[in-house]
Structure formats: C-alpha cells, structure tokens
PDB file of C-alpha atoms and ligand atoms in Angstrom:
ATOM      1  CA  MET Q 111      48.142  37.084 -54.227  1.00  0.00           C
ATOM      2  CA  ILE Q 112      46.391  35.522 -51.209  1.00  0.00           C
ATOM      3  CA  THR Q 113      44.629  38.055 -49.034  1.00  0.00           C
ATOM      4  CA  LEU Q 114      42.318  37.820 -46.039  1.00  0.00           C
ATOM      5  CA  GLU Q 115      41.411  41.545 -46.052  1.00  0.00           C
ATOM      6  CA  ASN Q 116      38.076  42.198 -44.279  1.00  0.00           C
ATOM      7  CA  LYS Q 117      37.994  38.676 -42.815  1.00  0.00           C
ATOM      8  CA  VAL Q 118      37.792  37.777 -39.148  1.00  0.00           C
ATOM      9  CA  ALA Q 119      39.793  34.731 -38.053  1.00  0.00           C
ATOM     10  CA  LEU Q 120      39.765  32.681 -34.843  1.00  0.00           C
ATOM     11  CA  VAL Q 121      42.656  30.460 -33.683  1.00  0.00           C
ATOM     12  CA  THR Q 122      42.558  28.139 -30.663  1.00  0.00           C
ATOM     13  CA  GLY Q 123      45.771  27.370 -28.788  1.00  0.00           C
ATOM     14  CA  GLY Q 124      47.383  30.473 -30.264  1.00  0.00           C
ATOM     15  CA  THR Q 125      49.897  31.200 -27.503  1.00  0.00           C
ATOM     16  CA  SER Q 126      52.673  28.949 -28.857  1.00  0.00           C
ATOM     17  CA  GLY Q 127      53.907  26.828 -31.738  1.00  0.00           C
ATOM     18  CA  ILE Q 128      51.747  26.337 -34.827  1.00  0.00           C
ATOM     19  CA  GLY Q 129      48.811  28.329 -33.394  1.00  0.00           C
ATOM     20  CA  LYS Q 130      50.981  31.364 -32.632  1.00  0.00           C
ATOM     21  CA  ALA Q 131      52.633  31.302 -36.076  1.00  0.00           C
ATOM     22  CA  THR Q 132      49.232  30.940 -37.742  1.00  0.00           C
ATOM     23  CA  ALA Q 133      47.622  33.776 -35.768  1.00  0.00           C
ATOM     24  CA  LEU Q 134      50.501  35.984 -36.977  1.00  0.00           C
ATOM     25  CA  ALA Q 135      50.249  34.754 -40.586  1.00  0.00           C
ATOM     26  CA  LEU Q 136      46.462  35.291 -40.694  1.00  0.00           C
ATOM     27  CA  GLY Q 137      46.959  38.824 -39.361  1.00  0.00           C
ATOM     28  CA  THR Q 138      49.752  39.525 -41.832  1.00  0.00           C
ATOM     29  CA  ALA Q 139      47.432  38.345 -44.643  1.00  0.00           C
ATOM     30  CA  GLY Q 140      44.955  41.044 -43.576  1.00  0.00           C
ATOM     31  CA  ALA Q 141      42.549  39.288 -41.191  1.00  0.00           C
ATOM     32  CA  LYS Q 142      41.455  40.595 -37.810  1.00  0.00           C
ATOM     33  CA  VAL Q 143      42.521  37.822 -35.451  1.00  0.00           C
ATOM     34  CA  VAL Q 144      41.020  36.499 -32.228  1.00  0.00           C
ATOM     35  CA  PHE Q 145      43.133  33.813 -30.614  1.00  0.00           C
ATOM     36  CA  SER Q 146      42.702  31.770 -27.456  1.00  0.00           C
ATOM     37  CA  GLY Q 147      44.879  29.964 -24.985  1.00  0.00           C
ATOM     38  CA  ARG Q 148      45.104  29.224 -21.296  1.00  0.00           C
ATOM     39  CA  ARG Q 149      48.193  31.309 -20.500  1.00  0.00           C
ATOM     40  CA  ASP Q 150      47.691  35.084 -20.013  1.00  0.00           C
ATOM     41  CA  LEU Q 151      51.342  36.131 -20.206  1.00  0.00           C
ATOM     42  CA  GLU Q 152      52.027  34.237 -23.436  1.00  0.00           C
ATOM     43  CA  GLY Q 153      48.686  35.455 -24.814  1.00  0.00           C
ATOM     44  CA  GLU Q 154      49.467  39.123 -24.230  1.00  0.00           C
ATOM     45  CA  ALA Q 155      53.017  38.693 -25.606  1.00  0.00           C
ATOM     46  CA  THR Q 156      51.640  37.071 -28.772  1.00  0.00           C
ATOM     47  CA  ALA Q 157      49.023  39.843 -29.126  1.00  0.00           C
ATOM     48  CA  ALA Q 158      51.784  42.473 -28.912  1.00  0.00           C
ATOM     49  CA  MET Q 159      53.759  40.639 -31.622  1.00  0.00           C
ATOM     50  CA  ILE Q 160      50.740  40.483 -33.983  1.00  0.00           C
ATOM     51  CA  ARG Q 161      49.907  44.178 -33.421  1.00  0.00           C
ATOM     52  CA  HIS Q 162      53.548  45.055 -34.052  1.00  0.00           C
ATOM     53  CA  ALA Q 163      53.149  43.357 -37.456  1.00  0.00           C
ATOM     54  CA  GLY Q 164      50.296  45.788 -38.174  1.00  0.00           C
ATOM     55  CA  ALA Q 165      47.264  43.542 -37.588  1.00  0.00           C
ATOM     56  CA  GLU Q 166      44.279  43.945 -35.284  1.00  0.00           C
ATOM     57  CA  CYS Q 167      43.950  41.159 -32.740  1.00  0.00           C
ATOM     58  CA  LEU Q 168      42.425  40.102 -29.459  1.00  0.00           C
ATOM     59  CA  PHE Q 169      43.588  37.448 -26.987  1.00  0.00           C
ATOM     60  CA  VAL Q 170      40.820  35.620 -25.088  1.00  0.00           C
ATOM     61  CA  ARG Q 171      41.728  33.283 -22.240  1.00  0.00           C
ATOM     62  CA  SER Q 172      39.799  30.101 -23.001  1.00  0.00           C
ATOM     63  CA  ASP Q 173      40.033  26.331 -22.473  1.00  0.00           C
ATOM     64  CA  VAL Q 174      38.757  24.182 -25.370  1.00  0.00           C
ATOM     65  CA  SER Q 175      37.596  21.473 -22.980  1.00  0.00           C
ATOM     66  CA  SER Q 176      34.988  23.877 -21.518  1.00  0.00           C
ATOM     67  CA  GLU Q 177      31.821  24.478 -23.553  1.00  0.00           C
ATOM     68  CA  GLU Q 178      31.161  27.698 -21.616  1.00  0.00           C
ATOM     69  CA  ASP Q 179      34.604  28.975 -22.610  1.00  0.00           C
ATOM     70  CA  ILE Q 180      34.072  28.102 -26.280  1.00  0.00           C
ATOM     71  CA  LYS Q 181      30.640  29.771 -26.394  1.00  0.00           C
ATOM     72  CA  ALA Q 182      32.138  32.864 -24.771  1.00  0.00           C
ATOM     73  CA  LEU Q 183      35.071  32.829 -27.221  1.00  0.00           C
ATOM     74  CA  VAL Q 184      32.804  32.829 -30.281  1.00  0.00           C
ATOM     75  CA  GLN Q 185      30.532  35.475 -28.684  1.00  0.00           C
ATOM     76  CA  LYS Q 186      33.512  37.695 -27.883  1.00  0.00           C
ATOM     77  CA  THR Q 187      34.674  37.380 -31.513  1.00  0.00           C
ATOM     78  CA  ILE Q 188      31.257  38.519 -32.792  1.00  0.00           C
ATOM     79  CA  GLU Q 189      30.945  41.327 -30.212  1.00  0.00           C
ATOM     80  CA  THR Q 190      34.403  42.645 -31.131  1.00  0.00           C
ATOM     81  CA  TYR Q 191      34.587  42.198 -34.911  1.00  0.00           C
ATOM     82  CA  GLY Q 192      30.976  41.436 -35.944  1.00  0.00           C
ATOM     83  CA  ARG Q 193      31.499  38.096 -37.735  1.00  0.00           C
ATOM     84  CA  LEU Q 194      33.574  34.913 -37.989  1.00  0.00           C
ATOM     85  CA  ASP Q 195      35.001  34.013 -41.409  1.00  0.00           C
ATOM     86  CA  CYS Q 196      37.838  31.579 -40.663  1.00  0.00           C
ATOM     87  CA  ALA Q 197      38.479  29.287 -37.719  1.00  0.00           C
ATOM     88  CA  PHE Q 198      41.670  27.308 -37.101  1.00  0.00           C
ATOM     89  CA  ASN Q 199      40.947  24.636 -34.485  1.00  0.00           C
ATOM     90  CA  ASN Q 200      44.503  23.994 -33.420  1.00  0.00           C
ATOM     91  CA  ALA Q 201      44.646  23.431 -29.634  1.00  0.00           C
ATOM     92  CA  GLY Q 202      45.867  19.944 -28.855  1.00  0.00           C
ATOM     93  CA  ILE Q 203      48.117  17.844 -26.659  1.00  0.00           C
ATOM     94  CA  ASP Q 204      50.009  14.586 -26.993  1.00  0.00           C
ATOM     95  CA  LEU Q 205      51.219  11.945 -24.517  1.00  0.00           C
ATOM     96  CA  PRO Q 206      54.624  10.418 -23.803  1.00  0.00           C
ATOM     97  CA  PRO Q 207      55.044   7.533 -26.309  1.00  0.00           C
ATOM     98  CA  LYS Q 208      54.127   4.112 -24.829  1.00  0.00           C
ATOM     99  CA  PRO Q 209      52.516   0.916 -26.165  1.00  0.00           C
ATOM    100  CA  LEU Q 210      48.736   0.862 -25.727  1.00  0.00           C
ATOM    101  CA  HIS Q 211      48.543  -1.591 -22.766  1.00  0.00           C
ATOM    102  CA  GLU Q 212      50.766   0.740 -20.700  1.00  0.00           C
ATOM    103  CA  GLN Q 213      48.597   3.798 -21.339  1.00  0.00           C
ATOM    104  CA  LEU Q 214      46.500   5.180 -18.454  1.00  0.00           C
ATOM    105  CA  ILE Q 215      42.727   5.678 -18.697  1.00  0.00           C
ATOM    106  CA  GLU Q 216      43.104   9.180 -17.183  1.00  0.00           C
ATOM    107  CA  ASP Q 217      45.562  10.144 -19.932  1.00  0.00           C
ATOM    108  CA  PHE Q 218      43.210   8.761 -22.597  1.00  0.00           C
ATOM    109  CA  ASP Q 219      40.302  10.808 -21.164  1.00  0.00           C
ATOM    110  CA  LYS Q 220      42.392  13.988 -20.851  1.00  0.00           C
ATOM    111  CA  LEU Q 221      43.710  13.809 -24.407  1.00  0.00           C
ATOM    112  CA  MET Q 222      40.287  13.020 -25.901  1.00  0.00           C
ATOM    113  CA  ALA Q 223      38.693  15.892 -23.896  1.00  0.00           C
ATOM    114  CA  ILE Q 224      41.005  18.360 -25.646  1.00  0.00           C
ATOM    115  CA  ASN Q 225      41.840  16.876 -29.064  1.00  0.00           C
ATOM    116  CA  VAL Q 226      38.387  15.458 -29.878  1.00  0.00           C
ATOM    117  CA  ARG Q 227      35.656  16.844 -27.591  1.00  0.00           C
ATOM    118  CA  GLY Q 228      37.280  20.292 -27.535  1.00  0.00           C
ATOM    119  CA  LEU Q 229      37.583  20.412 -31.323  1.00  0.00           C
ATOM    120  CA  PHE Q 230      33.967  19.188 -31.704  1.00  0.00           C
ATOM    121  CA  LEU Q 231      32.761  21.966 -29.351  1.00  0.00           C
ATOM    122  CA  CYS Q 232      34.686  24.565 -31.340  1.00  0.00           C
ATOM    123  CA  MET Q 233      33.218  23.347 -34.639  1.00  0.00           C
ATOM    124  CA  LYS Q 234      29.694  23.246 -33.187  1.00  0.00           C
ATOM    125  CA  HIS Q 235      29.725  26.869 -32.036  1.00  0.00           C
ATOM    126  CA  GLU Q 236      31.704  28.220 -35.006  1.00  0.00           C
ATOM    127  CA  ILE Q 237      29.359  26.531 -37.487  1.00  0.00           C
ATOM    128  CA  GLY Q 238      26.319  27.980 -35.661  1.00  0.00           C
ATOM    129  CA  GLN Q 239      27.677  31.467 -36.347  1.00  0.00           C
ATOM    130  CA  MET Q 240      28.789  30.666 -39.923  1.00  0.00           C
ATOM    131  CA  LEU Q 241      25.323  29.326 -40.799  1.00  0.00           C
ATOM    132  CA  SER Q 242      23.778  32.617 -39.665  1.00  0.00           C
ATOM    133  CA  GLN Q 243      26.202  34.465 -42.024  1.00  0.00           C
ATOM    134  CA  GLY Q 244      25.858  31.970 -44.906  1.00  0.00           C
ATOM    135  CA  SER Q 245      29.629  31.503 -45.205  1.00  0.00           C
ATOM    136  CA  GLY Q 246      32.764  30.444 -43.363  1.00  0.00           C
ATOM    137  CA  VAL Q 247      35.889  28.304 -43.471  1.00  0.00           C
ATOM    138  CA  ILE Q 248      37.156  25.888 -40.831  1.00  0.00           C
ATOM    139  CA  VAL Q 249      40.609  24.291 -40.748  1.00  0.00           C
ATOM    140  CA  ASN Q 250      41.132  21.552 -38.161  1.00  0.00           C
ATOM    141  CA  ASN Q 251      44.642  20.706 -37.025  1.00  0.00           C
ATOM    142  CA  SER Q 252      44.945  16.937 -37.429  1.00  0.00           C
ATOM    143  CA  SER Q 253      48.388  15.409 -38.068  1.00  0.00           C
ATOM    144  CA  VAL Q 254      50.063  12.875 -40.313  1.00  0.00           C
ATOM    145  CA  GLY Q 255      49.062  10.733 -37.294  1.00  0.00           C
ATOM    146  CA  GLY Q 256      45.463  11.269 -38.465  1.00  0.00           C
ATOM    147  CA  LEU Q 257      46.194   9.420 -41.724  1.00  0.00           C
ATOM    148  CA  VAL Q 258      48.770   6.788 -40.696  1.00  0.00           C
ATOM    149  CA  SER Q 259      50.174   5.779 -37.317  1.00  0.00           C
ATOM    150  CA  PHE Q 260      53.482   5.221 -35.530  1.00  0.00           C
ATOM    151  CA  PRO Q 261      54.600   3.003 -32.602  1.00  0.00           C
ATOM    152  CA  GLY Q 262      53.710   4.340 -29.137  1.00  0.00           C
ATOM    153  CA  VAL Q 263      51.204   6.984 -30.220  1.00  0.00           C
ATOM    154  CA  SER Q 264      47.974   4.980 -30.620  1.00  0.00           C
ATOM    155  CA  ILE Q 265      45.821   7.312 -28.477  1.00  0.00           C
ATOM    156  CA  TYR Q 266      47.128  10.519 -30.075  1.00  0.00           C
ATOM    157  CA  SER Q 267      46.770   8.945 -33.512  1.00  0.00           C
ATOM    158  CA  ALA Q 268      43.200   7.797 -32.716  1.00  0.00           C
ATOM    159  CA  SER Q 269      42.300  11.354 -31.694  1.00  0.00           C
ATOM    160  CA  LYS Q 270      43.735  12.778 -34.929  1.00  0.00           C
ATOM    161  CA  HIS Q 271      41.939  10.123 -37.051  1.00  0.00           C
ATOM    162  CA  THR Q 272      38.738  11.269 -35.298  1.00  0.00           C
ATOM    163  CA  VAL Q 273      39.550  14.850 -36.305  1.00  0.00           C
ATOM    164  CA  MET Q 274      39.570  13.585 -39.915  1.00  0.00           C
ATOM    165  CA  GLY Q 275      36.143  11.981 -39.435  1.00  0.00           C
ATOM    166  CA  LEU Q 276      34.708  15.177 -37.961  1.00  0.00           C
ATOM    167  CA  THR Q 277      36.259  17.177 -40.809  1.00  0.00           C
ATOM    168  CA  ARG Q 278      34.979  14.991 -43.631  1.00  0.00           C
ATOM    169  CA  GLY Q 279      31.506  14.432 -42.160  1.00  0.00           C
ATOM    170  CA  ALA Q 280      30.904  18.084 -41.314  1.00  0.00           C
ATOM    171  CA  ALA Q 281      32.275  19.190 -44.715  1.00  0.00           C
ATOM    172  CA  LEU Q 282      29.492  17.121 -46.305  1.00  0.00           C
ATOM    173  CA  ASP Q 283      26.870  18.447 -43.852  1.00  0.00           C
ATOM    174  CA  TYR Q 284      27.544  22.089 -44.813  1.00  0.00           C
ATOM    175  CA  ALA Q 285      28.930  21.930 -48.372  1.00  0.00           C
ATOM    176  CA  LYS Q 286      25.763  23.496 -49.813  1.00  0.00           C
ATOM    177  CA  GLN Q 287      25.609  26.192 -47.127  1.00  0.00           C
ATOM    178  CA  GLY Q 288      28.769  28.091 -48.000  1.00  0.00           C
ATOM    179  CA  ILE Q 289      30.947  26.536 -45.299  1.00  0.00           C
ATOM    180  CA  ARG Q 290      34.197  24.782 -46.267  1.00  0.00           C
ATOM    181  CA  ILE Q 291      35.845  22.471 -43.727  1.00  0.00           C
ATOM    182  CA  ASN Q 292      39.325  20.999 -44.244  1.00  0.00           C
ATOM    183  CA  ALA Q 293      42.162  19.557 -42.183  1.00  0.00           C
ATOM    184  CA  ILE Q 294      45.831  20.368 -42.073  1.00  0.00           C
ATOM    185  CA  ASN Q 295      48.100  17.365 -41.435  1.00  0.00           C
ATOM    186  CA  PRO Q 296      51.530  18.476 -40.228  1.00  0.00           C
ATOM    187  CA  GLY Q 297      54.461  16.090 -40.068  1.00  0.00           C
ATOM    188  CA  LEU Q 298      57.292  16.638 -37.598  1.00  0.00           C
ATOM    189  CA  ILE Q 299      57.257  20.357 -36.736  1.00  0.00           C
ATOM    190  CA  ALA Q 300      59.682  22.097 -34.360  1.00  0.00           C
ATOM    191  CA  THR Q 301      57.481  23.388 -31.488  1.00  0.00           C
ATOM    192  CA  GLU Q 302      57.216  23.042 -27.698  1.00  0.00           C
ATOM    193  CA  MET Q 303      55.298  19.791 -28.288  1.00  0.00           C
ATOM    194  CA  THR Q 304      58.172  18.130 -30.160  1.00  0.00           C
ATOM    195  CA  ASP Q 305      60.876  19.766 -27.980  1.00  0.00           C
ATOM    196  CA  ASP Q 306      59.232  18.479 -24.764  1.00  0.00           C
ATOM    197  CA  ARG Q 307      58.368  15.034 -26.033  1.00  0.00           C
ATOM    198  CA  LEU Q 308      61.228  14.169 -28.333  1.00  0.00           C
ATOM    199  CA  GLY Q 309      64.131  16.122 -26.869  1.00  0.00           C
ATOM    200  CA  SER Q 310      67.407  14.885 -28.350  1.00  0.00           C
ATOM    201  CA  THR Q 311      65.698  12.246 -30.537  1.00  0.00           C
ATOM    202  CA  ALA Q 312      64.117  15.018 -32.629  1.00  0.00           C
ATOM    203  CA  ASN Q 313      67.224  15.324 -34.805  1.00  0.00           C
ATOM    204  CA  ALA Q 314      67.355  11.555 -35.377  1.00  0.00           C
ATOM    205  CA  LEU Q 315      63.690  11.576 -36.421  1.00  0.00           C
ATOM    206  CA  ALA Q 316      64.234  14.602 -38.636  1.00  0.00           C
ATOM    207  CA  SER Q 317      66.866  12.662 -40.589  1.00  0.00           C
ATOM    208  CA  MET Q 318      64.107  10.151 -41.531  1.00  0.00           C
ATOM    209  CA  VAL Q 319      62.091  12.898 -43.219  1.00  0.00           C
ATOM    210  CA  PRO Q 320      62.767  12.887 -46.994  1.00  0.00           C
ATOM    211  CA  MET Q 321      63.546  16.627 -46.883  1.00  0.00           C
ATOM    212  CA  GLY Q 322      66.032  15.887 -44.058  1.00  0.00           C
ATOM    213  CA  ARG Q 323      64.722  18.407 -41.545  1.00  0.00           C
ATOM    214  CA  MET Q 324      61.843  19.200 -39.224  1.00  0.00           C
ATOM    215  CA  GLY Q 325      59.191  21.599 -40.492  1.00  0.00           C
ATOM    216  CA  GLN Q 326      58.746  25.093 -39.084  1.00  0.00           C
ATOM    217  CA  ALA Q 327      55.469  26.337 -37.600  1.00  0.00           C
ATOM    218  CA  GLU Q 328      55.426  29.097 -40.249  1.00  0.00           C
ATOM    219  CA  GLU Q 329      55.279  26.450 -43.008  1.00  0.00           C
ATOM    220  CA  ILE Q 330      52.046  25.106 -41.512  1.00  0.00           C
ATOM    221  CA  ALA Q 331      50.726  28.639 -41.009  1.00  0.00           C
ATOM    222  CA  GLN Q 332      51.063  29.481 -44.726  1.00  0.00           C
ATOM    223  CA  ALA Q 333      49.126  26.343 -45.697  1.00  0.00           C
ATOM    224  CA  VAL Q 334      46.338  27.314 -43.257  1.00  0.00           C
ATOM    225  CA  VAL Q 335      46.201  30.836 -44.728  1.00  0.00           C
ATOM    226  CA  PHE Q 336      45.787  29.258 -48.180  1.00  0.00           C
ATOM    227  CA  LEU Q 337      42.937  26.967 -47.015  1.00  0.00           C
ATOM    228  CA  CYS Q 338      41.214  29.946 -45.356  1.00  0.00           C
ATOM    229  CA  SER Q 339      41.465  32.072 -48.483  1.00  0.00           C
ATOM    230  CA  ASP Q 340      39.285  32.278 -51.590  1.00  0.00           C
ATOM    231  CA  ALA Q 341      42.199  30.656 -53.471  1.00  0.00           C
ATOM    232  CA  ALA Q 342      40.928  27.389 -51.928  1.00  0.00           C
ATOM    233  CA  SER Q 343      37.270  28.042 -52.845  1.00  0.00           C
ATOM    234  CA  TYR Q 344      36.635  24.533 -54.309  1.00  0.00           C
ATOM    235  CA  ILE Q 345      38.426  22.558 -51.567  1.00  0.00           C
ATOM    236  CA  THR Q 346      36.366  20.968 -48.804  1.00  0.00           C
ATOM    237  CA  GLY Q 347      36.522  17.773 -46.738  1.00  0.00           C
ATOM    238  CA  GLN Q 348      40.233  17.270 -47.518  1.00  0.00           C
ATOM    239  CA  PRO Q 349      43.490  16.726 -45.637  1.00  0.00           C
ATOM    240  CA  LEU Q 350      46.382  19.000 -46.629  1.00  0.00           C
ATOM    241  CA  VAL Q 351      49.556  17.115 -45.719  1.00  0.00           C
ATOM    242  CA  VAL Q 352      52.586  19.310 -44.933  1.00  0.00           C
ATOM    243  CA  ASP Q 353      55.280  16.825 -43.897  1.00  0.00           C
ATOM    244  CA  GLY Q 354      58.456  17.228 -45.966  1.00  0.00           C
ATOM    245  CA  GLY Q 355      57.507  14.062 -47.874  1.00  0.00           C
ATOM    246  CA  PHE Q 356      57.252  11.825 -44.770  1.00  0.00           C
ATOM    247  CA  THR Q 357      54.036   9.997 -45.803  1.00  0.00           C
ATOM    248  CA  ALA Q 358      55.005   9.778 -49.469  1.00  0.00           C
ATOM    249  CA  SER Q 359      57.090   6.638 -48.861  1.00  0.00           C
TER     250      SER Q 359
HETATM  251  P1  NAD V  10      52.255  23.515 -28.727  1.00  0.00           P
HETATM  252  O1  NAD V  10      52.304  22.704 -27.490  1.00  0.00           O
HETATM  253  O2  NAD V  10      53.202  24.639 -28.916  1.00  0.00           O
HETATM  254  O3  NAD V  10      50.793  24.084 -28.997  1.00  0.00           O
HETATM  255  C1  NAD V  10      49.618  23.548 -28.454  1.00  0.00           C
HETATM  256  C2  NAD V  10      48.759  24.698 -28.065  1.00  0.00           C
HETATM  257  O4  NAD V  10      47.491  24.219 -27.615  1.00  0.00           O
HETATM  258  C3  NAD V  10      49.391  25.453 -26.888  1.00  0.00           C
HETATM  259  O5  NAD V  10      49.294  26.842 -27.105  1.00  0.00           O
HETATM  260  C4  NAD V  10      48.544  25.028 -25.703  1.00  0.00           C
HETATM  261  O6  NAD V  10      48.514  25.975 -24.670  1.00  0.00           O
HETATM  262  C5  NAD V  10      47.199  24.846 -26.390  1.00  0.00           C
HETATM  263  N1  NAD V  10      46.286  24.035 -25.608  1.00  0.00           N
HETATM  264  C6  NAD V  10      46.477  22.788 -25.121  1.00  0.00           C
HETATM  265  N2  NAD V  10      45.395  22.407 -24.417  1.00  0.00           N
HETATM  266  C7  NAD V  10      44.499  23.425 -24.486  1.00  0.00           C
HETATM  267  C8  NAD V  10      43.200  23.634 -23.970  1.00  0.00           C
HETATM  268  N3  NAD V  10      42.591  22.708 -23.209  1.00  0.00           N
HETATM  269  N4  NAD V  10      42.566  24.789 -24.265  1.00  0.00           N
HETATM  270  C9  NAD V  10      43.167  25.750 -25.007  1.00  0.00           C
HETATM  271  N5  NAD V  10      44.407  25.613 -25.507  1.00  0.00           N
HETATM  272  C10 NAD V  10      45.054  24.463 -25.248  1.00  0.00           C
HETATM  273  O7  NAD V  10      52.445  22.453 -29.906  1.00  0.00           O
HETATM  274  P2  NAD V  10      52.132  22.531 -31.477  1.00  0.00           P
HETATM  275  O8  NAD V  10      53.068  21.583 -32.093  1.00  0.00           O
HETATM  276  O9  NAD V  10      52.071  23.936 -31.943  1.00  0.00           O
HETATM  277  O10 NAD V  10      50.673  21.876 -31.529  1.00  0.00           O
HETATM  278  C11 NAD V  10      49.552  22.515 -32.113  1.00  0.00           C
HETATM  279  C12 NAD V  10      48.687  21.471 -32.799  1.00  0.00           C
HETATM  280  O11 NAD V  10      49.444  20.885 -33.864  1.00  0.00           O
HETATM  281  C13 NAD V  10      48.245  20.321 -31.896  1.00  0.00           C
HETATM  282  O12 NAD V  10      46.887  20.019 -32.156  1.00  0.00           O
HETATM  283  C14 NAD V  10      49.136  19.176 -32.374  1.00  0.00           C
HETATM  284  O13 NAD V  10      48.549  17.929 -32.142  1.00  0.00           O
HETATM  285  C15 NAD V  10      49.282  19.496 -33.838  1.00  0.00           C
HETATM  286  N6  NAD V  10      50.428  18.860 -34.483  1.00  0.00           N
HETATM  287  C16 NAD V  10      51.708  19.150 -34.094  1.00  0.00           C
HETATM  288  C17 NAD V  10      52.756  18.533 -34.731  1.00  0.00           C
HETATM  289  C18 NAD V  10      54.198  18.797 -34.367  1.00  0.00           C
HETATM  290  O14 NAD V  10      55.096  18.070 -34.837  1.00  0.00           O
HETATM  291  N7  NAD V  10      54.499  19.812 -33.571  1.00  0.00           N
HETATM  292  C19 NAD V  10      52.513  17.609 -35.771  1.00  0.00           C
HETATM  293  C20 NAD V  10      51.205  17.337 -36.136  1.00  0.00           C
HETATM  294  C21 NAD V  10      50.168  17.982 -35.486  1.00  0.00           C
END
C-alpha cells in the first residue's frame, strides 16, 4: 500500500483543479501538506476540506512568479513542519487558442513567467532544501502538450516542453544526491482551466479521447502520490502520461 506517513509535501496552485485534488490526496496518503495559491478564500476552504479528511495542512498565499514569495513559501514549510520531502509544482495557466502569428507578446511573457520561470524558481528553492536533507522528490506538472502539440496552443505547448527539459536535466543533476524529479503529463482533465477555455467544445474533445471521457483531477492526483512515494524509488527524469490513451494513437 502506498503511504506518505511522516512526509511533508508542498503543492503550488493548490486552490483549485488538479492542485486541490492532489493536496487532498497527499494528505489522505499521510503527508503533512503545505499548499499555495493566490486566492485566500479558496485557500482557506481547501485547507478546511483537507483537515476534515484528517490531514495536517497549511495554506500559504504565494505567487509563483515572485521569487520572494517562493523563498518565503519554502521557508514557511520548513518552519512549520521541519523538512520538505515532496513538491508538486503544479501552478500554471493557458491562453485562448490562436495561431502563433496572432498571439500577443504580453501573453507570451505572462504565460512563461508562470509556467516556466515560476516552475524554475520553485525547483531552485525546493532543491536547495532537499540537498541539505539528502533526499526529496519533485513532480512537475507538464501536460501531453509537453510531449506533442495541438493547433492553437504553440505557446502553452512550448512552456510545457520546457518543463520537460527542466525535469530531465535536473533529474540528471541530482540523481546521485537522493533527489528524484519526474513530470506528470495530464491529457484533457475537467477543471476550471478546461471549463473556462473549452466551454461547450469540451464534450466534443472528450469524444476524441480513446477512453471516451475527460479525466478527473483525482486521477492525476493518484499518479502524483505514486511518484512521490517510495513505490517509485527507481523512477527519475520521466514523464508519466495520464491521458485516457490520447497520445497512444
Ligand atoms: P486550474 O486553473 O484549476 O489550476 C491552476 C492553478 O494554478 C490555480 O489554482 C491557479 O490559481 C494557480 N495559479 C495560476 N497562476 C499562479 C501563480 N502565478 N501563482 C500561484 N498559483 C497560480 O487548472 P488545472 O487544470 O488544475 O491546472 C493545473 C496544472 O495542470 C496547470 O499547470 C496546467 O497547465 C496543467 N494541466 C492541466 C490540464 C487540464 O486539462 N486541465 C492538462 C494538462 C496539464
């Protein structure tokens, strides 16, 4: 049985969707959970839900595009629970689908500041702490868009391919130092991101998935719990694709 008893886990963007489901799943598996987000109300509501499930947790308001915020988030985790065993770098945004020449420079910069620079900052400060402990696990939320691409999403897809590069390169940097670093690559998952962006086309897209449905945030959460656990002790530098068979064809 997979357990995260006595582990401390950190989740970014934990106030909704995949991050919220994963913060709950990590807590249910036995970890003490620190999770971040930019929205206080949603953060406190999520914290109440995780505590109701019997886990210890702490919400920290934090923006991944701010290095000061990320430093403070890792420090707060150590002050509160004494260590950092597992980090799920999940916070991310997408853009309305458009061909590349119609995309705005400001949108490119905003997305890269969160999906790439923000994730790099998280890894940098998490790894600093994990090196001092001699162990740790990082899971980066990429996407199937980090392995293949789709029309209209070139910038998002570029950011998620970069997440794969950061994952693989850093996995090699720290493989001998007790730190495992992997990516999770969700397919089409029913969250605010897909609801807002896809609206009524979500069902049409879901019918193109071999399993015939969108995935649920909880199905990603369970895969992250596995990667964080000792059951995945020989896995590093890898994508774990959870997409209902979408990229198999
Ligand atoms: P979501 O919009 O519910 O979650 C995104 C979370 O990131 C939110 O809680 C949001 O507040 C947070 N966030 C955004 N910018 C932030 C910032 N600057 N600082 C801190 N937090 C910030 O959508 P989701 O689907 O749960 O997305 C989570 C991750 O999963 C994203 O990285 C997304 O790219 C990835 N993903 C989603 C899907 C999907 O189909 N939903 C598929 C593949 C990958």
